[in-house]
Short mmCIF file of C-alpha atoms in Angstrom, two decimals:
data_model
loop_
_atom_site.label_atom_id
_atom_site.label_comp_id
_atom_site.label_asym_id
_atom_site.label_seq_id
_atom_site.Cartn_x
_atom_site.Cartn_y
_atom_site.Cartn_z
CA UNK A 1216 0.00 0.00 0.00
CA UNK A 1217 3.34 2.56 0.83
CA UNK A 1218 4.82 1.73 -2.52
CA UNK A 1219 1.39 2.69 -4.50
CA UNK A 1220 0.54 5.80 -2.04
CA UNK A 1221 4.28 7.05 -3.67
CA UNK A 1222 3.37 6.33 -7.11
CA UNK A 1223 0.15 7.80 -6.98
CA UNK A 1224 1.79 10.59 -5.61
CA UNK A 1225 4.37 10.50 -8.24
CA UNK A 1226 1.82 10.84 -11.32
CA UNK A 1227 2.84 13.48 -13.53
CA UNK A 1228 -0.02 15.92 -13.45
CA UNK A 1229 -0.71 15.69 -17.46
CA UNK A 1230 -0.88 11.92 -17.23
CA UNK A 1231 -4.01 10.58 -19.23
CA UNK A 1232 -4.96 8.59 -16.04
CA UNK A 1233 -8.43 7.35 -18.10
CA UNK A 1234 -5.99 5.43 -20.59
CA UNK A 1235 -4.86 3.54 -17.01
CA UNK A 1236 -8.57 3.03 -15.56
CA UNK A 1237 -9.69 1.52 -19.91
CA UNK A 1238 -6.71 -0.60 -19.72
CA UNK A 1239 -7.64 -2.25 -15.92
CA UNK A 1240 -11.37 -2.52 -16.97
CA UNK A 1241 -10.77 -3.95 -20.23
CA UNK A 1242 -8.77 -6.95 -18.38
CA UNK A 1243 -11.39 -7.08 -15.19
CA UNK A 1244 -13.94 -7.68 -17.91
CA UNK A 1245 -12.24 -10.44 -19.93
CA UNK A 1246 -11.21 -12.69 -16.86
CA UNK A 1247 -14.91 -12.14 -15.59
CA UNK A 1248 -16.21 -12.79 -18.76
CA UNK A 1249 -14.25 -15.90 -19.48
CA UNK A 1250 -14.91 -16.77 -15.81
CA UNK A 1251 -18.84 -16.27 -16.03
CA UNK A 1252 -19.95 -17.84 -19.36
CA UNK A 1253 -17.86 -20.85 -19.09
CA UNK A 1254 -20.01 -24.03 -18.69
CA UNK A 1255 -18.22 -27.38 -17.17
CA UNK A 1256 -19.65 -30.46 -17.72
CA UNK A 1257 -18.01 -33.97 -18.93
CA UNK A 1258 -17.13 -35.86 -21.50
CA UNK A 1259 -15.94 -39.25 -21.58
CA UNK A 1260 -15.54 -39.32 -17.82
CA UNK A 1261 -12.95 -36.40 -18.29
CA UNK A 1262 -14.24 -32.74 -16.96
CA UNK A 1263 -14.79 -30.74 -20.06
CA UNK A 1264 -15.30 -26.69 -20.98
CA UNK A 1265 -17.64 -24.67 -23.39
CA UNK A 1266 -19.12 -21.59 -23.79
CA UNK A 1267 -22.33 -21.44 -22.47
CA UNK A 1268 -23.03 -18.36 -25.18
CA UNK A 1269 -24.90 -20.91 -27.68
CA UNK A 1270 -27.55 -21.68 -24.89
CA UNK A 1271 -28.20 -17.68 -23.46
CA UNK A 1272 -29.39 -16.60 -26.62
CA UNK A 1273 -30.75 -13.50 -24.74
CA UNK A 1274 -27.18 -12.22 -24.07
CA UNK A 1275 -26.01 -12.24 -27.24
CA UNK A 1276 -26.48 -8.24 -27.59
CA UNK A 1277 -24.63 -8.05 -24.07
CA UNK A 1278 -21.54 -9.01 -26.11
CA UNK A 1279 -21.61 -5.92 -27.96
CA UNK A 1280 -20.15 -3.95 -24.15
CA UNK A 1281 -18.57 -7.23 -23.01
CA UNK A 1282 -16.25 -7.64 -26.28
CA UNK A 1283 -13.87 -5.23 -24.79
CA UNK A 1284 -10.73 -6.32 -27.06
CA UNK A 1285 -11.31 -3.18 -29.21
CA UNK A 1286 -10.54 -1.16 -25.98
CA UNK A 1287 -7.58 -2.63 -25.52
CA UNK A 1288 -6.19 -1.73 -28.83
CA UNK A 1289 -7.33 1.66 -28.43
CA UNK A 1290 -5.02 1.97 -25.05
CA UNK A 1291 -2.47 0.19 -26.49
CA UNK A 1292 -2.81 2.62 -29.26
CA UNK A 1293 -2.41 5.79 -26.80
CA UNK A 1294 0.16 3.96 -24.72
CA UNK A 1295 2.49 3.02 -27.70
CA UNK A 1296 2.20 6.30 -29.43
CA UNK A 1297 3.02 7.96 -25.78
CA UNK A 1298 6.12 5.98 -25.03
CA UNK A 1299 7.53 6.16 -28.75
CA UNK A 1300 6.99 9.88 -28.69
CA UNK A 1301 9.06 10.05 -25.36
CA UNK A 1302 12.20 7.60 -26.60
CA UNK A 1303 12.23 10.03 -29.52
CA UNK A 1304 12.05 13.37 -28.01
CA UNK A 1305 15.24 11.58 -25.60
CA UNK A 1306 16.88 10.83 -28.85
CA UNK A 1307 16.35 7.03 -29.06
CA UNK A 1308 15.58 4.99 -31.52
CA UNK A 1309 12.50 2.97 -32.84
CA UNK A 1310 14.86 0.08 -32.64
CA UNK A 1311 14.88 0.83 -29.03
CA UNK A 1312 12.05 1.11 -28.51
CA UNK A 1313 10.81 -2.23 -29.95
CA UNK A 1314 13.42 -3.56 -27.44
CA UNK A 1315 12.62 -2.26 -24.65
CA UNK A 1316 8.72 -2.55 -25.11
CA UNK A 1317 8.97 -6.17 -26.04
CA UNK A 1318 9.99 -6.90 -22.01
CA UNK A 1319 6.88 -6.42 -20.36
CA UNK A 1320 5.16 -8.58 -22.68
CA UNK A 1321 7.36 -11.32 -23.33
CA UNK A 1322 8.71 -12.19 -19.79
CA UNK A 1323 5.05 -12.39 -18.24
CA UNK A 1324 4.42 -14.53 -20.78
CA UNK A 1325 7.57 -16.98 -20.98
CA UNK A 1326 7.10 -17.30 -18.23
CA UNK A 1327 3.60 -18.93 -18.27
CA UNK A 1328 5.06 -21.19 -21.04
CA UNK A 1329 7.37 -22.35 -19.20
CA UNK A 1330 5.66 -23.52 -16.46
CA UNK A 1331 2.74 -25.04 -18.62
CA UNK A 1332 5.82 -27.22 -20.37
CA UNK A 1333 7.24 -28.59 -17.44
CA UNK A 1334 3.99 -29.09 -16.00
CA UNK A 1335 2.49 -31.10 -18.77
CA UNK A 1336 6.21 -32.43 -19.20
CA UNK A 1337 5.76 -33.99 -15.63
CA UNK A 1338 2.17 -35.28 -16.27
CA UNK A 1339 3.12 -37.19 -19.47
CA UNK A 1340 6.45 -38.72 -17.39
CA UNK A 1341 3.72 -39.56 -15.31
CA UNK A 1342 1.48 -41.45 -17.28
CA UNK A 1343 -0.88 -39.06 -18.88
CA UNK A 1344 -2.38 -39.08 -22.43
CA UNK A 1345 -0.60 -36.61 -24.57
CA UNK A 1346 -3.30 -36.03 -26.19
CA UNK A 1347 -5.50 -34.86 -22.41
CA UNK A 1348 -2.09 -33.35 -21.51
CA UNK A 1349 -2.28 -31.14 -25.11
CA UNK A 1350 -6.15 -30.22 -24.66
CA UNK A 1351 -5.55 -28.89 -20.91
CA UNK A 1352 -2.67 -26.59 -22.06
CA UNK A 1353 -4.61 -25.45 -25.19
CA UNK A 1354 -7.67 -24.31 -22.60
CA UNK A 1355 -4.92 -22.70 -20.64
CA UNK A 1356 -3.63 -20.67 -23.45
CA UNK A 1357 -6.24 -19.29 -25.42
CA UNK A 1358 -5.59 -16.12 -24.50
CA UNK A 1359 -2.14 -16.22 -26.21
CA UNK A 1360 -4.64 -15.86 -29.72
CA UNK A 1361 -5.14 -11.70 -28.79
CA UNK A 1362 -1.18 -11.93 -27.49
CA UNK A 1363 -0.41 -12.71 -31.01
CA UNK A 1364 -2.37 -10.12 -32.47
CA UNK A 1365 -1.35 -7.50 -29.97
CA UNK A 1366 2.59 -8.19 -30.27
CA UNK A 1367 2.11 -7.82 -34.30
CA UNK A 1368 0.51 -4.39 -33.66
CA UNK A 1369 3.78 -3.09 -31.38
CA UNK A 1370 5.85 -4.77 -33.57
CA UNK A 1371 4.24 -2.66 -36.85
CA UNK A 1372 3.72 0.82 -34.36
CA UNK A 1373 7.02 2.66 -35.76
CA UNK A 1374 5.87 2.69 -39.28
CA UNK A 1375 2.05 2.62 -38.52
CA UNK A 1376 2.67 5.70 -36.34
CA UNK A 1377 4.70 7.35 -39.34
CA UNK A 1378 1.55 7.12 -41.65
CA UNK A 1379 -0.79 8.41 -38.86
CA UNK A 1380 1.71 11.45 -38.43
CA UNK A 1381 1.11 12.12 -42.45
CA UNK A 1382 -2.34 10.76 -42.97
CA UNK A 1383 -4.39 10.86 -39.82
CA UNK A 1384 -7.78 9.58 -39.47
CA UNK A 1385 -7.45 8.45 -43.13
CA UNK A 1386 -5.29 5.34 -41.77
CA UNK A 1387 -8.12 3.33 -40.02
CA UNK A 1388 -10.55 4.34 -42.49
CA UNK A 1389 -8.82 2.59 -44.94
CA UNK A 1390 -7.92 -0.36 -42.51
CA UNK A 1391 -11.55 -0.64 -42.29
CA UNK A 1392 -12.31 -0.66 -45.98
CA UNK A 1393 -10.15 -3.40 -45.92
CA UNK A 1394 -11.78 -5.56 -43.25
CA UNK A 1395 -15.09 -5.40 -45.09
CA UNK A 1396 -13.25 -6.34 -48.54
CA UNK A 1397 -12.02 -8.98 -46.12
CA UNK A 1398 -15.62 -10.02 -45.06
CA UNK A 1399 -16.81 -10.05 -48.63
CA UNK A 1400 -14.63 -13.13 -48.78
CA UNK A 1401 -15.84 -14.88 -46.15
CA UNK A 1402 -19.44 -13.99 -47.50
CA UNK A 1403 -18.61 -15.34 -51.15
CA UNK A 1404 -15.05 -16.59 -51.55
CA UNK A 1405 -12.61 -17.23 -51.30
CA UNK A 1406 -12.45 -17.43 -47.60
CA UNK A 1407 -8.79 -16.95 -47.41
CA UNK A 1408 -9.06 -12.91 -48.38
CA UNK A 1409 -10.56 -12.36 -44.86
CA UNK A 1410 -7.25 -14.24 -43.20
CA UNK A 1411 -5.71 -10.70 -43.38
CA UNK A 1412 -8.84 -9.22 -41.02
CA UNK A 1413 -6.86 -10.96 -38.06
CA UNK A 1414 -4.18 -8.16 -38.29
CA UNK A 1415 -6.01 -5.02 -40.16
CA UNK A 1416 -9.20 -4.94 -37.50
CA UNK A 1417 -6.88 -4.61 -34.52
CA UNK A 1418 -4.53 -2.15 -36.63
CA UNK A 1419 -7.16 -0.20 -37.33
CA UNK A 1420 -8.45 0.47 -33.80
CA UNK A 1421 -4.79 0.76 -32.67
CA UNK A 1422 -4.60 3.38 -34.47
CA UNK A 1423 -7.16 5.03 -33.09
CA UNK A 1424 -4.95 5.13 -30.40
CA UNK A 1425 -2.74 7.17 -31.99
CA UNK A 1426 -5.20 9.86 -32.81
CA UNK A 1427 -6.75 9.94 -28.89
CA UNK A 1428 -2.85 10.37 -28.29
CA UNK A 1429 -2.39 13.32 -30.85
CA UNK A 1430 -5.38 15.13 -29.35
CA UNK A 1431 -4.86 14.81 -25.84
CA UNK A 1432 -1.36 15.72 -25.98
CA UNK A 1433 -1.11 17.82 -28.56
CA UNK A 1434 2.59 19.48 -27.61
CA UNK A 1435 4.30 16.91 -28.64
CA UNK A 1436 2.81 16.81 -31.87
CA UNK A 1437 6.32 18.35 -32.99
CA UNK A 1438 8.47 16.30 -31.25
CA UNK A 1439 7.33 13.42 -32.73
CA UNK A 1440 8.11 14.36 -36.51
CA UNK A 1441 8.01 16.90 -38.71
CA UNK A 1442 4.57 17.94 -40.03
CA UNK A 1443 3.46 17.24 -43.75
CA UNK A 1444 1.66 18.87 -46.47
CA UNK A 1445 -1.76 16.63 -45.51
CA UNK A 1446 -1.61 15.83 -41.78
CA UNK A 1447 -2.47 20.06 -40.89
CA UNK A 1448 -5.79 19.40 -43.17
CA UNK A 1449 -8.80 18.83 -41.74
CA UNK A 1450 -11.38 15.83 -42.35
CA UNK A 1451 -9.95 12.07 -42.46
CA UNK A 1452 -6.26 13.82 -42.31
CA UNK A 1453 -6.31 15.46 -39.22
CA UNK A 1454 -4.28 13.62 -36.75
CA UNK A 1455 -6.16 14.33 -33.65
CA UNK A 1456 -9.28 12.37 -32.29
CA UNK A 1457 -12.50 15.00 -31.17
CA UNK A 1458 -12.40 14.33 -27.72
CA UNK A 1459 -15.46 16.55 -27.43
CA UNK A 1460 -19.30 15.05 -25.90
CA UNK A 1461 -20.75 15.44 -29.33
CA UNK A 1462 -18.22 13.22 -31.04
CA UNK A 1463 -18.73 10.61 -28.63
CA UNK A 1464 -22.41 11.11 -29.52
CA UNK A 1465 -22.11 11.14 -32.98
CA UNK A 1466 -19.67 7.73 -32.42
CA UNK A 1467 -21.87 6.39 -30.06
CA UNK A 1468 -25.03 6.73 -32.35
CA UNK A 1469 -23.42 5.65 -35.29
CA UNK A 1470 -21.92 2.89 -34.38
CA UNK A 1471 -24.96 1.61 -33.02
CA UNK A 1472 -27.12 2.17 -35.65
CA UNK A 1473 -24.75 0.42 -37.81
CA UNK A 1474 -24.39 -2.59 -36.13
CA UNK A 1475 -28.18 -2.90 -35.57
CA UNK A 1476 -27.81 -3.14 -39.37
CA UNK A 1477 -24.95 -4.79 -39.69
CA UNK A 1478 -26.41 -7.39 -37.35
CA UNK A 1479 -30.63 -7.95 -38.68
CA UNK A 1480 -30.46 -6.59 -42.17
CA UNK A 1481 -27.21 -7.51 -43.02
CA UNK A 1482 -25.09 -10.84 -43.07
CA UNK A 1483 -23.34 -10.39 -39.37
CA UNK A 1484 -24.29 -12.46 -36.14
CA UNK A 1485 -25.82 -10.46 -33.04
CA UNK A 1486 -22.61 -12.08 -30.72
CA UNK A 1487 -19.57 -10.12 -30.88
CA UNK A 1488 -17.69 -13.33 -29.43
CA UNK A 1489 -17.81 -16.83 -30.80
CA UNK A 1490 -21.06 -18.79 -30.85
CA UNK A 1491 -20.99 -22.53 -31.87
CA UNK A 1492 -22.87 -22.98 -34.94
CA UNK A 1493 -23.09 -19.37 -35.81
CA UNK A 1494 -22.87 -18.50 -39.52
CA UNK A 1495 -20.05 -16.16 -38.78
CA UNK A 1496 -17.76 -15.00 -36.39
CA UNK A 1497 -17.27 -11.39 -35.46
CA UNK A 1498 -14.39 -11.66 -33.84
CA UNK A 1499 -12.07 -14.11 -35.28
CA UNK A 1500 -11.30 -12.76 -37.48
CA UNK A 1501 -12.82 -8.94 -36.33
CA UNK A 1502 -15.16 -8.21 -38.67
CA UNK A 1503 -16.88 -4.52 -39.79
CA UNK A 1504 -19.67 -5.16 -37.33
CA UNK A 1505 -17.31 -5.98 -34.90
CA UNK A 1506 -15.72 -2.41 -35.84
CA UNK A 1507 -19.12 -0.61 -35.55
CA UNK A 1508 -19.28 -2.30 -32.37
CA UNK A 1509 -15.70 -0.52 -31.65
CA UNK A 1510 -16.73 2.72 -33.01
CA UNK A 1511 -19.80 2.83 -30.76
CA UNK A 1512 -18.07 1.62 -27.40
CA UNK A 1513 -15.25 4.85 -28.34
CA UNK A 1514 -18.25 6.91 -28.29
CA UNK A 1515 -19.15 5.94 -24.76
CA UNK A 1516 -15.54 6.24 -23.60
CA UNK A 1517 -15.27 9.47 -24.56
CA UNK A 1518 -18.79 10.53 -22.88
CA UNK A 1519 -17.74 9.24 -19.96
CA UNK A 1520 -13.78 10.65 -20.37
CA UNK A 1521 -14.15 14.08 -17.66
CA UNK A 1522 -16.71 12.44 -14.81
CA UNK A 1523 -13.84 9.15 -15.01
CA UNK A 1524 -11.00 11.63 -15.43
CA UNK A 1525 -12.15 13.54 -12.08
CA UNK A 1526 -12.82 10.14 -10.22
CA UNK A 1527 -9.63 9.35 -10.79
CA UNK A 1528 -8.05 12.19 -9.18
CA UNK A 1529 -9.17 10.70 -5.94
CA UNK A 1530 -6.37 9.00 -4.19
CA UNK A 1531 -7.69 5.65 -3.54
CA UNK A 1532 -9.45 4.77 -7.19
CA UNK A 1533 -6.07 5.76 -8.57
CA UNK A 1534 -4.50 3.04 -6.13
CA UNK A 1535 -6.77 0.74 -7.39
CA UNK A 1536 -5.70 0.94 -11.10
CA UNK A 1537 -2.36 1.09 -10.56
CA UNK A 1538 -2.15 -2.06 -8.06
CA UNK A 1539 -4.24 -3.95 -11.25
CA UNK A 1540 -2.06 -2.19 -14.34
CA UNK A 1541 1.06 -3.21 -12.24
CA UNK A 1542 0.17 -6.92 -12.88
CA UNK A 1543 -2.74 -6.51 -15.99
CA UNK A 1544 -0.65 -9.11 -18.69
CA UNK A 1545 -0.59 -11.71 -15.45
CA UNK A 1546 -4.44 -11.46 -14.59
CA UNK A 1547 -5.14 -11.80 -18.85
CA UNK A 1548 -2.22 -14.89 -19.07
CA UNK A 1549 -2.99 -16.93 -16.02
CA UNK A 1550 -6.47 -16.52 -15.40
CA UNK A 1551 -7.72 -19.55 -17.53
CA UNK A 1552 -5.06 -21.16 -15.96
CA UNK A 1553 -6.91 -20.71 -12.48
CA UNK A 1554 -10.17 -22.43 -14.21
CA UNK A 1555 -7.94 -25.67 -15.11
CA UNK A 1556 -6.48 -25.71 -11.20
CA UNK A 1557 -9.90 -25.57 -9.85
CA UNK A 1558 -11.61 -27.35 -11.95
CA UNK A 1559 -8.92 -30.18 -11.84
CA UNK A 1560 -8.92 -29.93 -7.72
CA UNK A 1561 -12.72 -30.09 -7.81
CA UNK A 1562 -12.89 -32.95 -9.67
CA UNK A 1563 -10.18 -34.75 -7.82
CA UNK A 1564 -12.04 -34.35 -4.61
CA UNK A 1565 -14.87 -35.60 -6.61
CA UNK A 1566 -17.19 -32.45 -5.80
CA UNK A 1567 -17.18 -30.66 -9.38
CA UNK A 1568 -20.38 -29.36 -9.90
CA UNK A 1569 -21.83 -29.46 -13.91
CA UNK A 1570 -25.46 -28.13 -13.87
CA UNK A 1571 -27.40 -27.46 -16.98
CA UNK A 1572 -26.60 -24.22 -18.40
CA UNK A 1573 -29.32 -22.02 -17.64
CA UNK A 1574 -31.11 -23.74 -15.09
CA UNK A 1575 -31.38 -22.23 -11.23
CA UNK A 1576 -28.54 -24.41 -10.16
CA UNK A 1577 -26.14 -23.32 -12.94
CA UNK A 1578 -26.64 -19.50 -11.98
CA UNK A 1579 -26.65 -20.07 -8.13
CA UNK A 1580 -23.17 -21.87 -8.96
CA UNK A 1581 -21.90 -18.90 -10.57
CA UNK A 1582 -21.08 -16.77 -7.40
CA UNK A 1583 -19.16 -19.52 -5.42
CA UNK A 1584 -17.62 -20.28 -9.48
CA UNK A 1585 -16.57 -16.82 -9.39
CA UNK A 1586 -14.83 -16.60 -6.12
CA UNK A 1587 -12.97 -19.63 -5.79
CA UNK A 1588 -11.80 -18.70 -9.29
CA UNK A 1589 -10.95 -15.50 -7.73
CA UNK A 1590 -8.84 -16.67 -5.18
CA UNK A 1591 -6.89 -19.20 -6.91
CA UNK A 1592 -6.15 -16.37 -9.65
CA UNK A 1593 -5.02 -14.31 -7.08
CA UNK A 1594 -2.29 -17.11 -5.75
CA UNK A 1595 -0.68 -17.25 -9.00
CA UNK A 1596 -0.49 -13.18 -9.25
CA UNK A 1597 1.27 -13.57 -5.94
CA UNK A 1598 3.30 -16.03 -7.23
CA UNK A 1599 4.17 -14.93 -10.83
CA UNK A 1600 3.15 -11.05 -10.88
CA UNK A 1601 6.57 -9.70 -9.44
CA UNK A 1602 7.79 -10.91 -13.25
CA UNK A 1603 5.52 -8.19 -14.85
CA UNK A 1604 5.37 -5.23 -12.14
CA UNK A 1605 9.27 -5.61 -11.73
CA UNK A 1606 9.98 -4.98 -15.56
CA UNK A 1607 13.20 -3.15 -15.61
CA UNK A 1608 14.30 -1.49 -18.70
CA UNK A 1609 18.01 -1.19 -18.93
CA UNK A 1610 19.30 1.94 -20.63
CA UNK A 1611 21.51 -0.51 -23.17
CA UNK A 1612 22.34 0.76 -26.05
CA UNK A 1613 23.07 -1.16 -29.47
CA UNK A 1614 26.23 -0.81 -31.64
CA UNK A 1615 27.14 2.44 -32.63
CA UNK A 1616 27.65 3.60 -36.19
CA UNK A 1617 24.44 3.12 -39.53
CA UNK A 1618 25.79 -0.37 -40.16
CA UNK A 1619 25.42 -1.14 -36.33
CA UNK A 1620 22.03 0.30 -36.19
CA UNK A 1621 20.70 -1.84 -39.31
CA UNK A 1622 21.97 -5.03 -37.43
CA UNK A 1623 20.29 -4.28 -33.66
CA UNK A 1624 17.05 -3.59 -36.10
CA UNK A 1625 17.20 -6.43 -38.07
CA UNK A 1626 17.87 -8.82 -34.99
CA UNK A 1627 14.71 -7.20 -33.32
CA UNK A 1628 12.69 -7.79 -35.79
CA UNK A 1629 13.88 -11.17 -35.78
CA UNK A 1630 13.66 -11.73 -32.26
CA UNK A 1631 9.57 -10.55 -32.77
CA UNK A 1632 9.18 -12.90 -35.63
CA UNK A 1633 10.41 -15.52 -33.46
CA UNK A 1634 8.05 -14.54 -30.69
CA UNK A 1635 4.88 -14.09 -32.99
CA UNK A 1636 5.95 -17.36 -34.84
CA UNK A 1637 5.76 -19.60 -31.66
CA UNK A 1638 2.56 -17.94 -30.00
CA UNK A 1639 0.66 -18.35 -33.48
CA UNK A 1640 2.28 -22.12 -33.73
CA UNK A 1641 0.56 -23.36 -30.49
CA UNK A 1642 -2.35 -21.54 -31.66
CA UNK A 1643 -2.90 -22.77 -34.89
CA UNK A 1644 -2.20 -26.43 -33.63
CA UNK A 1645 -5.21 -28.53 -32.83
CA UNK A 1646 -5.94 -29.11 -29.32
CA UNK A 1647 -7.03 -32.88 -29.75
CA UNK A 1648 -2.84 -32.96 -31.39
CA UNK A 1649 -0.78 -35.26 -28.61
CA UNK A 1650 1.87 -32.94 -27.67
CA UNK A 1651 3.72 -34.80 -24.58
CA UNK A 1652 4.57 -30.91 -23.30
CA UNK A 1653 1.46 -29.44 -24.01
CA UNK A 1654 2.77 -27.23 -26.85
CA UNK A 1655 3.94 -28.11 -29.95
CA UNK A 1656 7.81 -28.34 -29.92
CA UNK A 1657 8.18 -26.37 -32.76
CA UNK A 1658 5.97 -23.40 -31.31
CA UNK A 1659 7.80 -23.95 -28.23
CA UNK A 1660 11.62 -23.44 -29.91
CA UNK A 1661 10.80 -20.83 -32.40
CA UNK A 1662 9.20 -18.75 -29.08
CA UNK A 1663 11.90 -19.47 -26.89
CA UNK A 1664 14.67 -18.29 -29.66
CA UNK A 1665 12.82 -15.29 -30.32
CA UNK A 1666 12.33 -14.36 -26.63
CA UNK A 1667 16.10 -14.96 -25.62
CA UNK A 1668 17.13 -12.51 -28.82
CA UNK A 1669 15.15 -9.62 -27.27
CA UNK A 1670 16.34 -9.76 -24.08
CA UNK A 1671 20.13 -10.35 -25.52
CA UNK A 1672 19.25 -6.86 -26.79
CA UNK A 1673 18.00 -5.64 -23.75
CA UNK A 1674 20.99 -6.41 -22.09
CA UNK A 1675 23.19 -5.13 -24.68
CA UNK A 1676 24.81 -8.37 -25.18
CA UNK A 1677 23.89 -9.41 -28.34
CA UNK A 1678 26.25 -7.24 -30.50
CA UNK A 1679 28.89 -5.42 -29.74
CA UNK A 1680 29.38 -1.66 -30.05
CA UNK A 1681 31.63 -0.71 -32.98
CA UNK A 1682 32.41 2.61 -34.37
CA UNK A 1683 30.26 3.94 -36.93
#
């Protein structure tokens, strides 16, 4: 409680403390989402997990607030833009910056790998079907498919923030164009052309990011490059985001009247998540009415931006989201995890409870559900949240000189290939796949390489400094 008091204390007074409250909500809501609509029965004999989406038909439209992955693009949007802005107006590079921002998400989450591996490594020693041993560690990582997603868009923020700095508000518009050129493919082939809506959805609300960043902060519009001819303009070139009431309106409206559209007179499913059996799905890939949904929940952000923005200038709801941002990757990675410990400890002690979806029983066991899923979460952020809220970044430097530049570059980019290749490996592999360490070896090497790279760089260690 001391060491938040300080940092509270510490806040620099223009500090966009709203980014910090999205960014803990966003989270809250996934791991309560996941947590709530999960439905355990069994299979086989074996406890088994679905979504119990495909049987509350009534909440579908409560999935157009509860999708909150949109929001988290948008902050990572504003927090990517800040923090690049910053290294540059110190002098650093993008390079460096890559570096250093790869650290808080890759440790948290080599971490979790690790310890997944040598868990199911253990089980299999110890007589377990590969095959059980592959499906438990698949539950347990779904939520590396957004990680994927999210480390492409930091990965891509140097150059994407370059053509927001010239083009503006042009940038998502045309990332959205894309995404329903991408949808038109899933509607009447081929299929494949919509693979690309995977990366251009999220880019697109990133960088929305950007322009929320732009307008709330707009003296370091210079600092950050020099000005074109078309980013002064006004329209879809302006770089800044209205942060006024009547833009959220006009967002708000909008987007809602579009995806009321989108969603009865056009092709698009009412869910913004996955339903079973659904003739599409909204959000994997996103889709455009998954981007109206996006539009319309920025609307309601920024209606709610100055009552939130004075709330937070109280001491203890500032507390609050800083003890959750200190440890928000470890909630999002290990809270699935928690459902697989208690349903496994449950079952053991032969007292695992698998109602009917629906029925009184199922919604009376949703409380209990909820806090015993709370407190085994919050053992493992004991345990493995000091990896994420004790993120260092050293001040090393790469090699001096242009050729010594190019090479720290290149071998970043490499080390986020790696990264991205072994996170969208595991994903892409079938959970019924026997895998004797729960992940796919390959996924598991390409990740690990990839990983150890960055933080080489991080520690300056992985070249050495030559004169230019």
């Amino acid at each position: 409680m001391r060491r938040l008091r300080q940092l509270a204390q510490r806040t620099p007074p223009g500090r966009e403390r709203y980014i910090d409250l999205l960014r803990a909500l966003a989270i809250t809501m996934v791991v309560l989402g996941h947590w709530g609509v999960t439905a355990i029965g069994y299979e086989h004999g074996r406890p088994s997990g679905h979504s119990a989406l495909a049987d509350l038909r009534w909440a579908w439209s409560l999935t157009w607030v509860a999708q909150v992955m949109p929001v988290f693009f948008l902050v990572g949007g504003y927090a990517n833009a800040a923090s690049l802005a910053a290294r540059r107006r110190r002098g650093g590079s993008a390079t460096g910056w890559l570096v250093d921002r790869s650290a808080r998400l890759v440790r948290p989450t080599t971490v979790l790998l690790l310890v997944l591996a040598a868990g199911a490594g253990i089980a299999t020693l110890r007589g377990a079907d590969a095959a059980q041993v592959r499906e438990v560690v698949w539950f347990a990582t779904i939520p590396l498919w957004f990680l994927v997603a999210y480390v492409a868009v930091v990965a891509l923020t140097p150059p994407m923030y370059a053509l927001h700095r010239r083009f503006g508000l042009a940038v998502p518009v045309a990332l959205v164009v894309l995404v329903a050129l991408g949808d038109l493919g899933r509607l009447l082939g081929p299929a494949v052309l919509a693979d690309g809506n995977y990366l251009l959805g999220w880019l697109a609300v990133h960088q929305l990011g950007f322009a929320w960043y732009d307008a709330a902060r707009p003296d370091t519009r210079a600092a950050a490059g020099a000005d074109t001819a078309g980013a002064g303009t006004r329209g879809l070139f302006r770089r800044g985001l209205p942060l006024s009431r009547r833009a959220g309106t006009a967002l708000l409206g909008g987007g809602l009247v579009a995806l009321v559209l989108l969603t009865t007179a056009g092709p698009y499913p009412v869910p913004m998540l996955h339903v079973p059996g659904e003739r599409l799905d909204n959000a994997a890939p996103p889709s455009l009415a998954l981007m109206a949904a996006a539009a319309a929940q920025l609307g309601l952000i920024l209606l709610l931006r100055r009552p939130a923005g004075r709330w937070l200038r109280r001491s203890g709801p500032w507390q609050a989201v800083l003890a959750v941002d200190a440890v928000v990757l470890t909630l999002f990675l290990w809270h699935l995890t928690a459902a697989v410990l208690l349903v496994g400890l449950l079952d053991a002690l032969g007292v695992l409870p698998a109602p009917l979806v629906g029925s009184a029983a199922w919604w009376a066991w949703r409380v209990p559900w909820l806090l015993a899923l709370a407190a085994v979460l919050a053992v493992l952020v004991a345990v493995f949240g000091p990896v994420e809220a004790r993120t260092r970044r050293p001040a090393a430097t790469g090699p001096a000189g242009v050729g010594g530049r190019r090479l720290r570059a290149g071998l970043a980019l490499a080390g986020y290939a790696g990264v991205l290749v072994g996170l969208l490996l595991n994903s892409l592999t079938p959970k019924e796949a026997p895998e004797p360490l729960g992940l796919p070896a390959p996924a598991l090497v390409a990740y690990l390489a990839g990983a150890g790279l960055l933080r080489l760089l991080r520690s300056g260690r992985a070249v050495r400094r030559r004169p230019g």
